[in-house]
Coordinates of C-alpha atoms and ligand atoms in Angstrom, one line a residue:
M1 CA 0.1 -0.1 0.1
K2 CA 3.5 2.2 -0.5
N3 CA 1.2 4.7 -2.5
I4 CA -2.1 5.6 -0.7
K5 CA 0.7 5.6 2.8
K6 CA 2.4 8.5 1.0
Q7 CA -1.2 9.9 -0.3
D8 CA -3.4 10.2 2.1
K9 CA -2.4 9.0 5.8
Q10 CA -5.0 9.5 6.9
I11 CA -7.0 6.5 4.9
Y12 CA -4.2 4.5 5.2
Q13 CA -3.9 4.2 8.9
V14 CA -7.2 3.4 8.7
I15 CA -7.0 0.8 6.5
Q16 CA -4.1 -0.3 8.9
N17 CA -6.4 -0.4 12.1
E18 CA -9.4 -2.2 10.5
V19 CA -6.9 -5.0 8.9
Q20 CA -4.8 -5.6 12.3
R21 CA -8.2 -5.8 13.4
Q22 CA -9.4 -8.3 11.5
Q23 CA -5.7 -10.3 11.9
E24 CA -6.5 -10.4 16.1
G25 CA -10.1 -11.1 16.3
I26 CA -11.6 -13.8 15.9
E27 CA -14.5 -13.4 13.6
L28 CA -17.9 -15.0 14.2
I29 CA -20.5 -13.4 12.2
P30 CA -21.4 -16.5 9.4
S31 CA -22.2 -14.2 6.6
E32 CA -18.0 -12.9 7.3
N33 CA -15.4 -14.9 5.7
I34 CA -11.4 -14.3 4.6
A35 CA -11.2 -13.7 1.0
S36 CA -7.4 -14.8 -0.8
P37 CA -4.8 -13.4 -1.4
A38 CA -5.3 -13.5 -5.3
V39 CA -8.6 -12.3 -4.6
I40 CA -7.5 -9.5 -2.8
E41 CA -5.0 -8.6 -5.9
A42 CA -7.8 -8.4 -8.3
L43 CA -9.5 -6.5 -7.3
G44 CA -7.1 -4.0 -6.7
T45 CA -6.1 -3.5 -10.1
P46 CA -7.0 -0.7 -13.0
L47 CA -10.3 -3.1 -14.2
T48 CA -12.5 -1.0 -12.9
N49 CA -11.5 1.5 -15.0
K50 CA -13.4 0.4 -18.0
Y51 CA -16.6 0.3 -18.4
S52 CA -18.4 -2.8 -19.8
E53 CA -22.7 -1.5 -20.6
G54 CA -23.5 -4.7 -21.9
Y55 CA -22.6 -8.5 -21.6
P56 CA -19.6 -10.4 -23.4
G57 CA -20.0 -10.7 -26.9
A58 CA -22.3 -7.5 -26.7
R59 CA -21.1 -4.6 -25.1
Y60 CA -21.8 -0.5 -25.9
Y61 CA -18.8 0.8 -25.1
G62 CA -15.6 -1.1 -27.3
G63 CA -12.1 -1.5 -25.9
Q64 CA -13.9 -5.2 -24.2
E65 CA -11.9 -7.2 -25.4
Y66 CA -9.9 -8.5 -22.6
I67 CA -12.5 -7.8 -20.0
D68 CA -15.2 -10.6 -22.9
V69 CA -12.5 -13.3 -21.6
I70 CA -12.7 -12.0 -17.7
E71 CA -16.3 -12.1 -17.3
T72 CA -16.9 -14.9 -19.6
L73 CA -14.2 -16.6 -17.7
A74 CA -16.6 -15.6 -14.6
I75 CA -19.4 -17.1 -16.4
E76 CA -18.5 -20.3 -17.1
R77 CA -16.4 -20.9 -14.2
A78 CA -19.8 -20.0 -12.5
K79 CA -22.3 -23.0 -14.3
K80 CA -20.4 -25.8 -13.7
L81 CA -18.9 -25.3 -10.3
F82 CA -22.5 -25.2 -10.0
G83 CA -24.0 -28.1 -12.7
V84 CA -25.9 -24.9 -14.7
P85 CA -26.4 -23.7 -18.2
Y86 CA -27.0 -20.4 -17.8
S87 CA -25.1 -17.8 -14.8
N88 CA -25.3 -13.6 -14.9
V89 CA -22.6 -12.7 -12.6
Q90 CA -23.0 -8.7 -12.9
P91 CA -24.6 -7.7 -9.8
Y92 CA -23.4 -5.7 -7.3
S93 CA -24.4 -8.0 -4.4
G94 CA -26.9 -10.6 -3.5
S95 CA -29.9 -7.7 -2.8
L96 CA -29.4 -6.1 -6.4
A97 CA -29.3 -10.0 -7.6
N98 CA -32.4 -10.2 -6.3
L99 CA -34.5 -7.8 -6.6
A100 CA -33.1 -8.6 -10.3
V101 CA -34.7 -11.9 -10.2
Y102 CA -38.5 -10.3 -9.2
V103 CA -38.1 -7.5 -12.6
A104 CA -37.3 -10.7 -14.5
I105 CA -40.3 -12.8 -13.4
C106 CA -42.6 -10.8 -12.1
E107 CA -44.9 -7.8 -12.6
P108 CA -45.1 -5.2 -9.7
G109 CA -48.1 -5.7 -7.9
D110 CA -47.7 -10.4 -7.8
T111 CA -48.0 -11.7 -5.0
I112 CA -44.8 -13.4 -4.0
M113 CA -43.6 -15.6 -0.7
G114 CA -40.4 -15.0 1.7
Q115 CA -39.4 -16.5 5.4
G116 CA -40.1 -12.9 7.1
L117 CA -36.4 -11.1 8.3
L118 CA -37.9 -12.1 12.7
D119 CA -38.2 -15.6 11.5
G120 CA -34.0 -16.0 9.5
G121 CA -36.0 -14.4 6.1
H122 CA -33.3 -11.8 4.6
L123 CA -34.1 -8.5 3.4
T124 CA -35.5 -8.6 0.5
H125 CA -37.5 -11.6 0.8
G126 CA -40.8 -9.3 0.7
W127 CA -40.1 -7.9 4.3
K128 CA -42.4 -4.6 5.1
A129 CA -38.6 -1.9 5.2
S130 CA -37.4 -4.0 2.2
A131 CA -38.6 -1.7 -1.3
T132 CA -39.2 -5.5 -2.1
S133 CA -42.4 -5.0 0.2
M134 CA -43.0 -1.7 -1.5
F135 CA -43.4 -3.1 -5.2
Y136 CA -45.6 -6.7 -4.7
N137 CA -47.2 -8.1 -2.0
A138 CA -45.2 -10.4 -0.1
I139 CA -46.4 -13.1 1.7
Q140 CA -44.1 -14.1 4.3
Y141 CA -44.3 -17.3 6.4
H142 CA -42.4 -18.0 9.6
V143 CA -40.1 -20.6 12.0
K144 CA -41.8 -23.1 14.8
E145 CA -40.3 -22.3 18.2
N146 CA -38.3 -24.8 17.5
G147 CA -36.1 -22.9 14.6
R148 CA -37.8 -25.4 11.6
L149 CA -40.2 -24.0 8.5
D150 CA -43.1 -24.5 9.5
F151 CA -43.9 -26.6 5.9
E152 CA -48.2 -26.8 7.2
E153 CA -47.9 -22.7 7.2
I154 CA -45.7 -22.9 4.1
E155 CA -47.7 -24.8 2.4
A156 CA -51.0 -23.2 3.4
L157 CA -50.3 -19.3 2.9
A158 CA -49.5 -20.7 -0.7
K159 CA -52.6 -22.5 -1.5
K160 CA -54.0 -19.4 -0.4
H161 CA -52.7 -16.8 -2.0
K162 CA -51.7 -18.5 -4.9
P163 CA -47.9 -16.2 -5.3
R164 CA -45.9 -15.9 -8.7
L165 CA -42.4 -16.7 -7.2
I166 CA -41.6 -18.5 -3.5
W167 CA -38.6 -17.7 -2.0
V168 CA -36.2 -20.5 -0.3
G169 CA -33.1 -19.3 2.0
A170 CA -32.4 -17.5 4.6
T171 CA -30.2 -15.3 6.8
A172 CA -30.4 -17.2 10.3
Y173 CA -31.0 -20.8 9.6
V174 CA -29.5 -24.0 11.0
R175 CA -30.9 -25.6 9.5
E176 CA -30.7 -27.7 5.8
F177 CA -33.7 -25.6 2.9
P178 CA -35.5 -29.0 2.5
F179 CA -35.2 -27.7 -1.5
Q180 CA -37.0 -30.3 -2.4
K181 CA -40.8 -29.5 0.0
F182 CA -40.5 -25.6 -2.2
A183 CA -40.7 -27.7 -5.5
K184 CA -43.3 -29.5 -4.2
I185 CA -45.2 -26.5 -3.5
A186 CA -44.2 -24.5 -5.6
D187 CA -44.8 -27.3 -8.9
E188 CA -48.3 -27.4 -7.5
I189 CA -49.4 -23.7 -7.9
G190 CA -47.5 -23.1 -11.1
A191 CA -45.2 -20.8 -9.0
Y192 CA -41.6 -19.7 -9.5
L193 CA -39.4 -21.3 -6.3
V194 CA -35.8 -19.2 -6.6
A195 CA -33.6 -20.9 -4.1
D196 CA -31.2 -17.8 -2.7
I197 CA -28.0 -19.5 -0.9
A198 CA -26.1 -16.9 -0.3
H199 CA -24.7 -18.2 3.1
V200 CA -24.8 -21.7 2.1
A201 CA -23.0 -21.9 -2.0
G202 CA -19.7 -22.8 -0.2
L203 CA -21.1 -25.7 1.3
I204 CA -23.1 -26.4 -1.7
V205 CA -20.5 -26.7 -3.5
A206 CA -18.3 -28.1 -1.1
G207 CA -20.9 -31.1 -1.1
V208 CA -21.9 -30.7 2.5
H209 CA -25.8 -28.6 1.3
K210 CA -27.3 -30.7 -1.3
S211 CA -28.5 -28.6 -4.4
P212 CA -31.0 -27.1 -4.8
V213 CA -30.1 -27.1 -8.5
P214 CA -32.7 -29.9 -9.6
Y215 CA -35.7 -27.8 -7.6
A216 CA -35.5 -24.3 -8.1
H217 CA -35.6 -22.2 -11.5
I218 CA -33.5 -19.8 -10.1
I219 CA -30.4 -19.3 -7.8
T220 CA -29.6 -16.3 -6.9
M221 CA -26.6 -16.2 -4.0
T222 CA -23.6 -13.5 -2.8
T223 CA -19.7 -14.2 -3.1
H224 CA -18.6 -12.6 -0.6
K225 CA -19.9 -15.2 2.4
T226 CA -18.7 -19.2 2.4
L227 CA -18.0 -18.6 -1.0
R228 CA -15.2 -16.6 -0.2
G229 CA -14.2 -13.6 -3.1
P230 CA -15.1 -11.1 -2.8
R231 CA -18.3 -8.9 -2.5
G232 CA -20.5 -9.6 -5.2
G233 CA -23.7 -11.0 -6.4
M234 CA -24.5 -14.1 -8.7
I235 CA -27.7 -15.5 -10.3
L236 CA -28.2 -19.5 -12.1
V237 CA -30.9 -20.2 -13.9
T238 CA -31.5 -24.0 -14.3
E239 CA -32.2 -26.8 -17.0
K240 CA -35.8 -26.4 -14.7
G241 CA -35.6 -23.2 -14.9
L242 CA -35.3 -22.9 -18.3
K243 CA -38.3 -25.6 -18.8
K244 CA -40.3 -23.4 -17.5
D245 CA -39.3 -20.5 -19.8
P246 CA -36.6 -20.9 -22.2
E247 CA -36.3 -17.2 -21.7
L248 CA -35.1 -16.5 -18.2
G249 CA -32.0 -16.6 -19.0
K250 CA -32.1 -13.5 -21.1
K251 CA -34.7 -12.0 -19.1
I252 CA -32.0 -12.6 -16.4
N253 CA -29.6 -10.7 -18.0
R254 CA -32.0 -8.0 -19.3
A255 CA -33.0 -7.5 -15.6
I256 CA -30.0 -6.9 -14.0
F257 CA -28.8 -4.2 -17.7
P258 CA -31.0 -1.8 -18.4
N259 CA -33.6 -2.7 -15.8
L260 CA -31.4 -1.9 -12.2
Q261 CA -27.6 -1.9 -12.9
G262 CA -25.2 0.2 -15.0
G263 CA -21.6 -1.2 -16.2
P264 CA -20.3 -4.2 -14.4
H265 CA -17.8 -3.5 -11.4
D266 CA -14.8 -6.0 -13.5
H267 CA -12.3 -5.4 -11.1
Q268 CA -15.1 -7.3 -9.1
T269 CA -15.6 -9.9 -11.6
A270 CA -11.9 -10.5 -12.2
A271 CA -12.0 -11.8 -8.4
I272 CA -15.3 -13.9 -9.0
A273 CA -13.7 -15.7 -11.7
V274 CA -10.6 -16.2 -9.4
A275 CA -12.7 -16.9 -6.2
L276 CA -14.9 -19.9 -8.1
G277 CA -11.3 -21.0 -9.6
E278 CA -10.7 -21.8 -5.8
A279 CA -13.8 -23.0 -5.3
L280 CA -13.1 -26.0 -7.7
K281 CA -10.3 -27.0 -6.6
P282 CA -10.8 -30.3 -4.9
S283 CA -9.0 -28.5 -2.0
F284 CA -12.5 -25.8 -1.3
K285 CA -14.3 -29.2 -0.9
T286 CA -12.4 -30.0 1.8
Y287 CA -13.0 -26.7 3.5
G288 CA -17.1 -27.1 3.0
K289 CA -16.4 -30.2 5.4
Q290 CA -14.4 -28.3 8.0
I291 CA -16.4 -25.3 8.2
I292 CA -19.3 -28.3 9.3
I293 CA -16.8 -30.3 11.7
N294 CA -16.4 -26.3 13.5
A295 CA -19.8 -25.5 13.7
K296 CA -20.7 -28.4 15.3
T297 CA -18.3 -28.7 17.7
L298 CA -19.0 -25.8 18.6
A299 CA -22.3 -26.0 18.8
E300 CA -22.4 -29.3 21.0
E301 CA -19.4 -27.2 23.9
L302 CA -21.5 -24.4 24.2
M303 CA -24.7 -26.8 24.9
N304 CA -22.7 -28.3 27.1
K305 CA -21.6 -25.3 29.4
G306 CA -25.4 -24.8 29.1
A307 CA -25.6 -22.1 26.4
K308 CA -28.5 -22.6 24.7
L309 CA -28.9 -22.9 20.9
V310 CA -32.3 -22.2 18.7
S311 CA -33.0 -25.9 17.0
K312 CA -30.9 -27.2 20.0
G313 CA -27.9 -27.7 17.4
T314 CA -26.9 -26.7 13.4
D315 CA -26.8 -28.6 10.0
N316 CA -24.8 -25.5 8.3
H317 CA -22.2 -23.1 9.5
M318 CA -23.7 -21.3 11.6
M319 CA -26.0 -21.3 15.5
L320 CA -28.1 -18.9 16.9
I321 CA -27.4 -19.0 20.8
D322 CA -31.5 -17.3 22.7
C323 CA -29.6 -15.2 25.6
G324 CA -32.3 -14.5 27.8
I325 CA -34.7 -11.5 27.3
G326 CA -33.2 -8.6 25.0
R327 CA -30.1 -10.0 26.3
G328 CA -28.3 -10.3 22.9
V329 CA -26.7 -7.5 22.2
L330 CA -25.3 -7.0 25.8
L331 CA -23.5 -10.3 24.2
E332 CA -22.2 -8.7 21.5
I333 CA -21.1 -6.0 23.2
A334 CA -19.0 -7.7 25.9
L335 CA -17.8 -9.9 23.1
D336 CA -16.9 -7.3 21.1
M337 CA -14.5 -6.2 23.8
A338 CA -13.2 -9.6 24.6
G339 CA -11.9 -9.5 21.1
I340 CA -15.1 -12.3 19.5
T341 CA -16.8 -10.6 16.7
L342 CA -20.7 -11.9 16.7
N343 CA -24.4 -9.5 15.9
K344 CA -27.8 -9.8 17.9
N345 CA -30.6 -11.6 16.0
T346 CA -33.5 -12.2 16.7
I347 CA -34.4 -15.3 17.4
P348 CA -37.6 -17.7 16.8
R349 CA -41.2 -16.1 18.5
E350 CA -39.1 -13.5 19.5
Q351 CA -40.3 -12.0 21.9
A352 CA -37.7 -8.3 22.7
S353 CA -37.9 -6.1 19.3
P354 CA -35.3 -6.0 16.3
F355 CA -32.6 -3.4 17.6
Y356 CA -32.6 -4.9 20.6
P357 CA -33.1 -8.9 19.8
S358 CA -32.6 -12.0 22.8
G359 CA -30.0 -14.5 20.8
V360 CA -26.9 -14.0 19.0
R361 CA -25.7 -15.2 15.6
L362 CA -22.4 -17.1 15.3
G363 CA -20.6 -18.9 12.3
T364 CA -17.2 -21.2 11.8
P365 CA -16.8 -20.3 7.9
S366 CA -14.3 -17.4 9.2
V367 CA -12.2 -19.0 11.7
T368 CA -12.3 -22.4 9.4
T369 CA -10.3 -19.8 6.9
R370 CA -7.5 -18.8 8.9
G371 CA -7.0 -23.0 9.6
M372 CA -9.0 -23.5 13.2
K373 CA -10.0 -27.0 13.4
A374 CA -11.8 -28.5 16.4
P375 CA -9.5 -27.7 19.7
Q376 CA -9.9 -24.2 18.9
M377 CA -13.7 -24.1 18.5
R378 CA -13.5 -25.3 22.1
Q379 CA -11.9 -23.1 23.6
I380 CA -13.9 -20.9 21.5
A381 CA -17.1 -21.7 23.0
R382 CA -15.3 -21.6 26.6
W383 CA -14.6 -17.5 25.9
I384 CA -18.5 -17.4 24.8
M385 CA -19.3 -19.7 28.1
Q386 CA -16.8 -17.0 30.4
V387 CA -18.6 -13.7 28.7
M388 CA -21.4 -13.9 28.6
K389 CA -20.7 -15.2 32.7
E390 CA -19.6 -11.6 32.8
I391 CA -22.5 -10.4 32.1
E392 CA -24.9 -12.4 33.7
K393 CA -26.6 -9.5 36.3
H394 CA -26.4 -6.9 33.6
E395 CA -30.2 -6.5 32.1
L396 CA -31.4 -3.5 29.4
P397 CA -33.8 -2.0 30.6
E398 CA -37.5 -2.4 30.3
N399 CA -38.4 1.5 29.4
K400 CA -36.7 1.9 25.5
T401 CA -36.2 5.1 25.8
E402 CA -33.4 4.3 28.7
R403 CA -31.4 1.5 26.8
S404 CA -29.7 3.9 24.7
K405 CA -27.7 5.6 27.3
Y406 CA -28.0 2.6 29.3
L407 CA -25.5 0.4 26.8
Q408 CA -22.7 3.5 26.7
E409 CA -23.0 2.4 30.6
F410 CA -22.2 -1.3 29.6
K411 CA -19.6 -0.4 27.5
T412 CA -17.8 1.9 29.9
I413 CA -18.5 -0.6 32.8
M414 CA -17.1 -3.7 30.1
K415 CA -14.8 -2.0 28.8
K416 CA -12.5 -2.2 32.7
N417 CA -13.7 -5.5 33.2
K418 CA -10.5 -7.7 33.8
E419 CA -12.1 -10.6 32.6
L420 CA -12.5 -9.1 28.8
T421 CA -9.3 -7.5 28.9
R422 CA -7.5 -10.9 29.8
I423 CA -9.6 -13.1 27.5
K424 CA -9.3 -10.8 24.4
Q425 CA -4.6 -10.5 25.2
E426 CA -5.7 -15.1 24.3
V427 CA -8.0 -13.9 22.1
K428 CA -4.7 -12.4 20.2
T429 CA -2.3 -14.7 20.9
L430 CA -4.4 -17.7 19.0
C431 CA -4.9 -15.6 15.8
K432 CA -1.3 -15.1 15.7
K433 CA -0.7 -19.0 15.3
F434 CA -3.8 -18.6 12.8
P435 CA -3.2 -15.7 10.9
A436 CA -5.8 -14.1 8.1
Y437 CA -3.6 -13.2 5.8
K438 CA 0.5 -14.7 5.9
Ligands
LIG1 C1 -26.7 -11.9 2.5 C2 -27.7 -11.8 1.9 C3 -28.1 -11.5 1.2 C4 -28.2 -10.9 1.4 O1 -26.6 -10.0 0.8 P1 -25.8 -8.6 0.6 O2 -24.2 -8.8 -0.6 O3 -25.6 -8.0 2.0 O4 -26.7 -7.5 -0.5 C5 -30.0 -12.0 0.8 N1 -30.2 -13.0 0.3 C6 -29.3 -13.8 1.0 C7 -30.4 -15.0 1.8 C8 -28.4 -13.5 1.9 O5 -27.6 -13.7 4.0

């Protein structure tokens, strides 16, 4: 970074600080990962200078001979990796990929159905705060008290409302997505089934989560979660999708450009191609398997030590701890002080609020990339439980107006907590042994 250092000391210093934070802390946010140095290199290239509106061979600007090669490689690698006839690698991110699906197959006002945000679903699946519920008539389905999808409800809602599009996939769901069961319901009412595999794409590639390819018409994903690429999105159309509508690939392309986006981010496309190249290697399968082993080990150790896990465990890379009403935020703050990052999250049948929820969400993609295995997972579980003990006697005020002030005080108290400082030091020592970047 010699040029940034010379030219912009402020930004240089903050980037250094952030990289150090990532190096010295344990990252348990399940939507994050550590992209390889090769992926990061691709992002930092002059490809960012180029305008390439359109698609390979059909652009609105000249000078595309190399960009076309890059995008074609990304497209072909995506198709090969997932075993599908069509892919679009231009979505700026997962949310845009999802919007493009709506634009491709729905008319404004059409009925769509997705998993509610408080039940683990994503904003873009029709949540009330998302534009998707302003433009479409969004029906939301839920999970049962045990954290599993409520198929009685899903089937009843689908039959009653006959949505044009059904989303399967979520952002905080610890069990395998039953794509086949969703397909049966969608096929019965003639709906499009769209699998949003943002979180589990890497697990599917590694063969440790069922693939939606035989069941869904369209598949969307982010490239930066378990797939371990740069930030970005991708859309796939399956054979089943092309059978339902032979024009589906073209419709998706048109929805991304010109309907929603302008020029693709060519540096990002190159980085996606590099990441897909990595995911095609046998070592990626080993990585995916280890993510699951680590998640199951972490979950078991947490439960053995008395933590209450939603759904009593996990099938994938993530878990949810039920910390007690409104206590998720306290654990998030205290763990942050101990060098362990995760995020507060709602739990099924949430009794607090989304801003002060009762749970935390954590996962193993990042720590697995660093090479950590079962013994380190057990250590992390012990640290989490020690931190939980430190916050035991603290309680979020019932009165909502007092909460933000209380949290400020809580932060100050936690900053002075010797136990948290000690854990932070131990975390740092462990992280040195498993560098994020060598
Ligand atoms: C993360 C996520 C997205 C959106 O990704 P962004 O890149 O943040 O826009 C969409 N769907 C699901 C299920 C996700 O988990």
